[in-house]
Amino acid sequence: MVKNRVNREIPEEFAEKYNVYAGETANIKEYKESSRTISPVKPGETKLLASLQEAIEKVGLKDGMTISFHHHFREGDYVLNMVMDVIAEMGFKNISIAPSSIANVHAPLIDHIKNGVVTNITSSGLRDELGAAISSGIMENPVVIRSHGGRARAIVAGDIKIDVAFLGVPSSDEYGNANGVKGKAVCGSLGYAKVDAKYADKVVLITDSLQKYPNTPISIPQTDVDYVVEVDAIGDPSGIAKGATRFTSNPKELLIAEYANKVITASPYYKTGMSFQTGTGGASLAVSRFLKESMIKDNVVAGFALGGITNQMVELLEEGLVEKLLDVQDFDAPSGVSLGSNEHHYEIDANFYASASNKGSAINQLNICILSALEIDTNFNVNVMTGSDGVIRGAAGGHPDTAMASDMTMIISPLIRGRIPTIVDEVNTVITPGDSVDVVVTEVGIAINPKREDLLEAFKSLKIPQFTIEELKEKAYAVVGNPKPIVYGDKVVALIEYRDGTLIDVVKNV
Amino acid sequence: MVKNRVNREIPEEFAEKYNVYAGETANIKEYKESSRTISPVKPGETKLLASLQEAIEKVGLKDGMTISFHHHFREGDYVLNMVMDVIAEMGFKNISIAPSSIANVHAPLIDHIKNGVVTNITSSGLRDELGAAISSGIMENPVVIRSHGGRARAIVAGDIKIDVAFLGVPSSDEYGNANGVKGKAVCGSLGYAKVDAKYADKVVLITDSLQKYPNTPISIPQTDVDYVVEVDAIGDPSGIAKGATRFTSNPKELLIAEYANKVITASPYYKTGMSFQTGTGGASLAVSRFLKESMIKDNVVAGFALGGITNQMVELLEEGLVEKLLDVQDFDAPSGVSLGSNEHHYEIDANFYASASNKGSAINQLNICILSALEIDTNFNVNVMTGSDGVIRGAAGGHPDTAMASDMTMIISPLIRGRIPTIVDEVNTVITPGDSVDVVVTEVGIAINPKREDLLEAFKSLKIPQFTIEELKEKAYAVVGNPKPIVYGDKVVALIEYRDGTLIDVVKNV
């Protein structure tokens, strides 16, 4: 066992292969970018194939190869299951899959794992059935969890070498110019897919909406695409882009949001030109609402908002309260529409968004980010991956990326959930190290990371109850009692890779 | 000496290093893409430097390295001379320069060559003073001439490995998001610069118009940029983007244009959805005018027009006669403005435009291209590089690329220029092989490449005088007599690389 900088014990075999987490930027070094093998397409050659099977044959898929998918279609995705079914039918085994994330709808992967078709997975997260199956130990090799920025880094650095990317796209022409803003099943930004397209040896686009050449705007260019396959449907629009998100009416969430807004507006970052990223949960969206009111009152205009975009952000843009949106993915239908029509709403890829090892990510320019948590411990470490039962059910997303890079990282969370404390002595799984976290906001008050002396000073006269993180924990434990320790098995079922490629934690079976 | 497929003798030493031209697609093979060394930029680090000298120090420039520039500023460019002067002052020697092209304004390179600062050049072309100096033999190593697509191929394949790209940009933010549509000296598309930015180890942006972060649209992204330097002026707007181009009133050019338009409209490609690329010379622009009239009369709408864009193309777009423009560079101010404001006017990079060795270039989708020539020989080989005196004064541009890939390649040219025949027994220098040329259009009539039996058939009833290419040559020689052979020296002053990386010709000193 090797103990890393957040006191997590990493088994030797994994510690040797990945190195262990040694601090936010300890492992950021000059490196040689990964490159792909290009099979030139000559004049007169067509890329349009009749079926997925033909595409799989033409790209030369072999047992043991790595294939990738994107998660822009979320719970509406048909593509991953469709492709995996064909691959299984064709008899392939020992495939590594590297989707940008995995949704509930991908539970059929459980059978492909059991049948030996899929033997390795890397993903931002795992949900419900698949998460539980992985946590029960159905895979021989641990899943590798990577944040959105960490995945981009891994692809650019060659730690993930994608042999074939199967990318569903809402629209494409026959030569492979694709975007997510036209077609039957619009998803908006193709920010995660763009990275796969650029670094994979072979790229197959799967679409249900062929367009005339040249299909513009060009999110994925023809120069990154080998083949195009037309299918009946790539996804369920109602699962891909939900309608406009509603605001919460939960009083606890509203109080958290009100406190969070007070923290933002009292911070040194709150001024015209500022930048921020908010999440999609009820409390996060409520923060946006309160922040909007403050910005109008104080005549503050933000320079840009970043990240996964919601209709709340689009409204801020349209009302002139935010000058630009940088968009790596869209969470609802209005955001996809805005991306396709508003020149100040700009698509970026996951590498541009959040990689730790490029020539500068957008998150490096971020003043404020608001993130959620399943657990926060007294070292400010955050868990967004495993539940209180130790079972994998979350996703790293951009959590460790934005937390590390932004000037002020706020974790908003209720003090307890049901009978479970949120502030604990030690989180089950460290996804984001405490060094990256600045302010924890709960409904009873806030805790500021003591290393942020500047913020302790800035918030001295702030009219919100302020506590140490230990005090918040005591308050939580006082209500629901000390949490019982989880009984884990001995098998490592998931490796938690920090955004720099080192291991920050492992998850064992339960 | 090795004789290549167009009967040119290539000295052994160069033939071994480059291979010799063996046919349009004989050398197109699967290959490993070049990759760069990335120096990560962490949160809090700045890219904005105070001077070019500081940038040159920070990127670690060394004697013997390769640096690049782009030619989007044409005769208005200040950047190449500015950077080379600083490099020379700092005492560097033996630098290889790889600009996308070289203009008259870059004549100061002659001194840098004589002083040993610059010892290798690759470029699309050479003009006036520098061309004459190179042709006189001032360099020890031959200049390597590459077409626009050939240069992109060479960079992507690693044949040109750019250590540092010095890229002038009309606007950028401090983190390196740049475009050519904002600022004091707008050039429109940054299509050539984009390739350099993507593959160079180090990229320095030079701008006279710093913008707030994030500067959009993003032609060159922050993820490709190491440093940004602000200077007083990057170029002379009047030399960068000339005003709207005027039509010719030269009767010979008008007759050629009229014939060319008749060829187009009688061809099987003339129908709604067609695509074309025209040039910028007087006759080319006149073709656009005639074509426009025909399209209106016949109710034909083109799918897209491609290439270097002029205000004539922009007008066709705005009038609904062309649906989209794919733009690798702009030749005048209205085109740059259109690129910044019309969503159907789309910026592409040189790799997307014309590389022979990617997953499919835009030129592969091209129906018709109209190109000019200094000479055409009876094998339909075309010279756009050396004058009738054998001196280098032209540029390959996209000539061999578009000629090879488009369905119908038309060369428009007067039969004679002054007392010099244009149609000759053998061109001085082969830039585009005869296999790529379909129809030669002169003011006395046309000649169709006999291998295009389909066009011979299609144009049977066309009301234009038709000749064999030999007959056209005879007509030219009948007027001005047989041209006198040029007396070359023994020194190879330029290698002409075909778009696939092989040598199609060499130029000797005069």
PDB file of C-alpha atoms in Angstrom, chain B residues 71-77 103-105 184-188 235-246 280 285 309-312 314 329-338:
ATOM      1  CA  HIS B  71       0.702  34.886 -45.366  1.00  0.00           C
ATOM      2  CA  HIS B  72      -2.827  36.107 -44.599  1.00  0.00           C
ATOM      3  CA  PHE B  73      -1.518  39.670 -44.404  1.00  0.00           C
ATOM      4  CA  ARG B  74      -0.055  39.404 -47.923  1.00  0.00           C
ATOM      5  CA  GLU B  75       1.670  42.645 -49.017  1.00  0.00           C
ATOM      6  CA  GLY B  76       0.593  44.335 -45.767  1.00  0.00           C
ATOM      7  CA  ASP B  77       2.494  41.973 -43.471  1.00  0.00           C
ATOM      8  CA  ALA B 103       5.301  38.330 -50.513  1.00  0.00           C
ATOM      9  CA  ASN B 104       7.257  41.180 -52.113  1.00  0.00           C
ATOM     10  CA  VAL B 105       7.274  42.925 -48.764  1.00  0.00           C
ATOM     11  CA  LYS B 184      -7.304  47.096 -36.572  1.00  0.00           C
ATOM     12  CA  ALA B 185      -5.972  45.013 -39.430  1.00  0.00           C
ATOM     13  CA  VAL B 186      -8.635  42.450 -40.322  1.00  0.00           C
ATOM     14  CA  CYS B 187      -7.598  39.650 -42.695  1.00  0.00           C
ATOM     15  CA  GLY B 188     -10.615  37.355 -42.437  1.00  0.00           C
ATOM     16  CA  GLY B 235       0.286  45.092 -40.716  1.00  0.00           C
ATOM     17  CA  ASP B 236      -0.922  47.687 -43.146  1.00  0.00           C
ATOM     18  CA  PRO B 237      -4.666  47.214 -43.647  1.00  0.00           C
ATOM     19  CA  SER B 238      -4.435  48.532 -47.207  1.00  0.00           C
ATOM     20  CA  GLY B 239      -1.936  45.811 -48.067  1.00  0.00           C
ATOM     21  CA  ILE B 240      -3.727  43.086 -46.114  1.00  0.00           C
ATOM     22  CA  ALA B 241      -7.231  43.441 -47.425  1.00  0.00           C
ATOM     23  CA  LYS B 242      -7.585  45.408 -50.580  1.00  0.00           C
ATOM     24  CA  GLY B 243     -10.907  46.988 -51.436  1.00  0.00           C
ATOM     25  CA  ALA B 244     -13.498  45.267 -53.542  1.00  0.00           C
ATOM     26  CA  THR B 245     -11.873  43.861 -56.671  1.00  0.00           C
ATOM     27  CA  ARG B 246     -12.754  45.479 -59.989  1.00  0.00           C
ATOM     28  CA  THR B 280      -8.502  36.218 -58.272  1.00  0.00           C
ATOM     29  CA  LEU B 285     -13.284  37.334 -61.718  1.00  0.00           C
ATOM     30  CA  ILE B 309     -12.620  34.095 -51.207  1.00  0.00           C
ATOM     31  CA  THR B 310     -13.260  37.387 -52.995  1.00  0.00           C
ATOM     32  CA  ASN B 311     -16.102  39.858 -52.782  1.00  0.00           C
ATOM     33  CA  GLN B 312     -17.530  38.307 -55.973  1.00  0.00           C
ATOM     34  CA  VAL B 314     -19.572  36.987 -51.120  1.00  0.00           C
ATOM     35  CA  GLN B 329      -8.194  32.879 -46.974  1.00  0.00           C
ATOM     36  CA  ASP B 330      -9.717  36.208 -47.952  1.00  0.00           C
ATOM     37  CA  PHE B 331      -8.460  38.421 -50.725  1.00  0.00           C
ATOM     38  CA  ASP B 332     -10.322  41.621 -49.952  1.00  0.00           C
ATOM     39  CA  ALA B 333     -11.991  43.579 -47.170  1.00  0.00           C
ATOM     40  CA  PRO B 334     -15.635  42.650 -47.950  1.00  0.00           C
ATOM     41  CA  SER B 335     -14.748  38.942 -47.688  1.00  0.00           C
ATOM     42  CA  GLY B 336     -13.243  39.378 -44.236  1.00  0.00           C
ATOM     43  CA  VAL B 337     -16.315  41.270 -43.093  1.00  0.00           C
ATOM     44  CA  SER B 338     -18.598  38.580 -44.472  1.00  0.00           C
TER      45      SER B 338
END
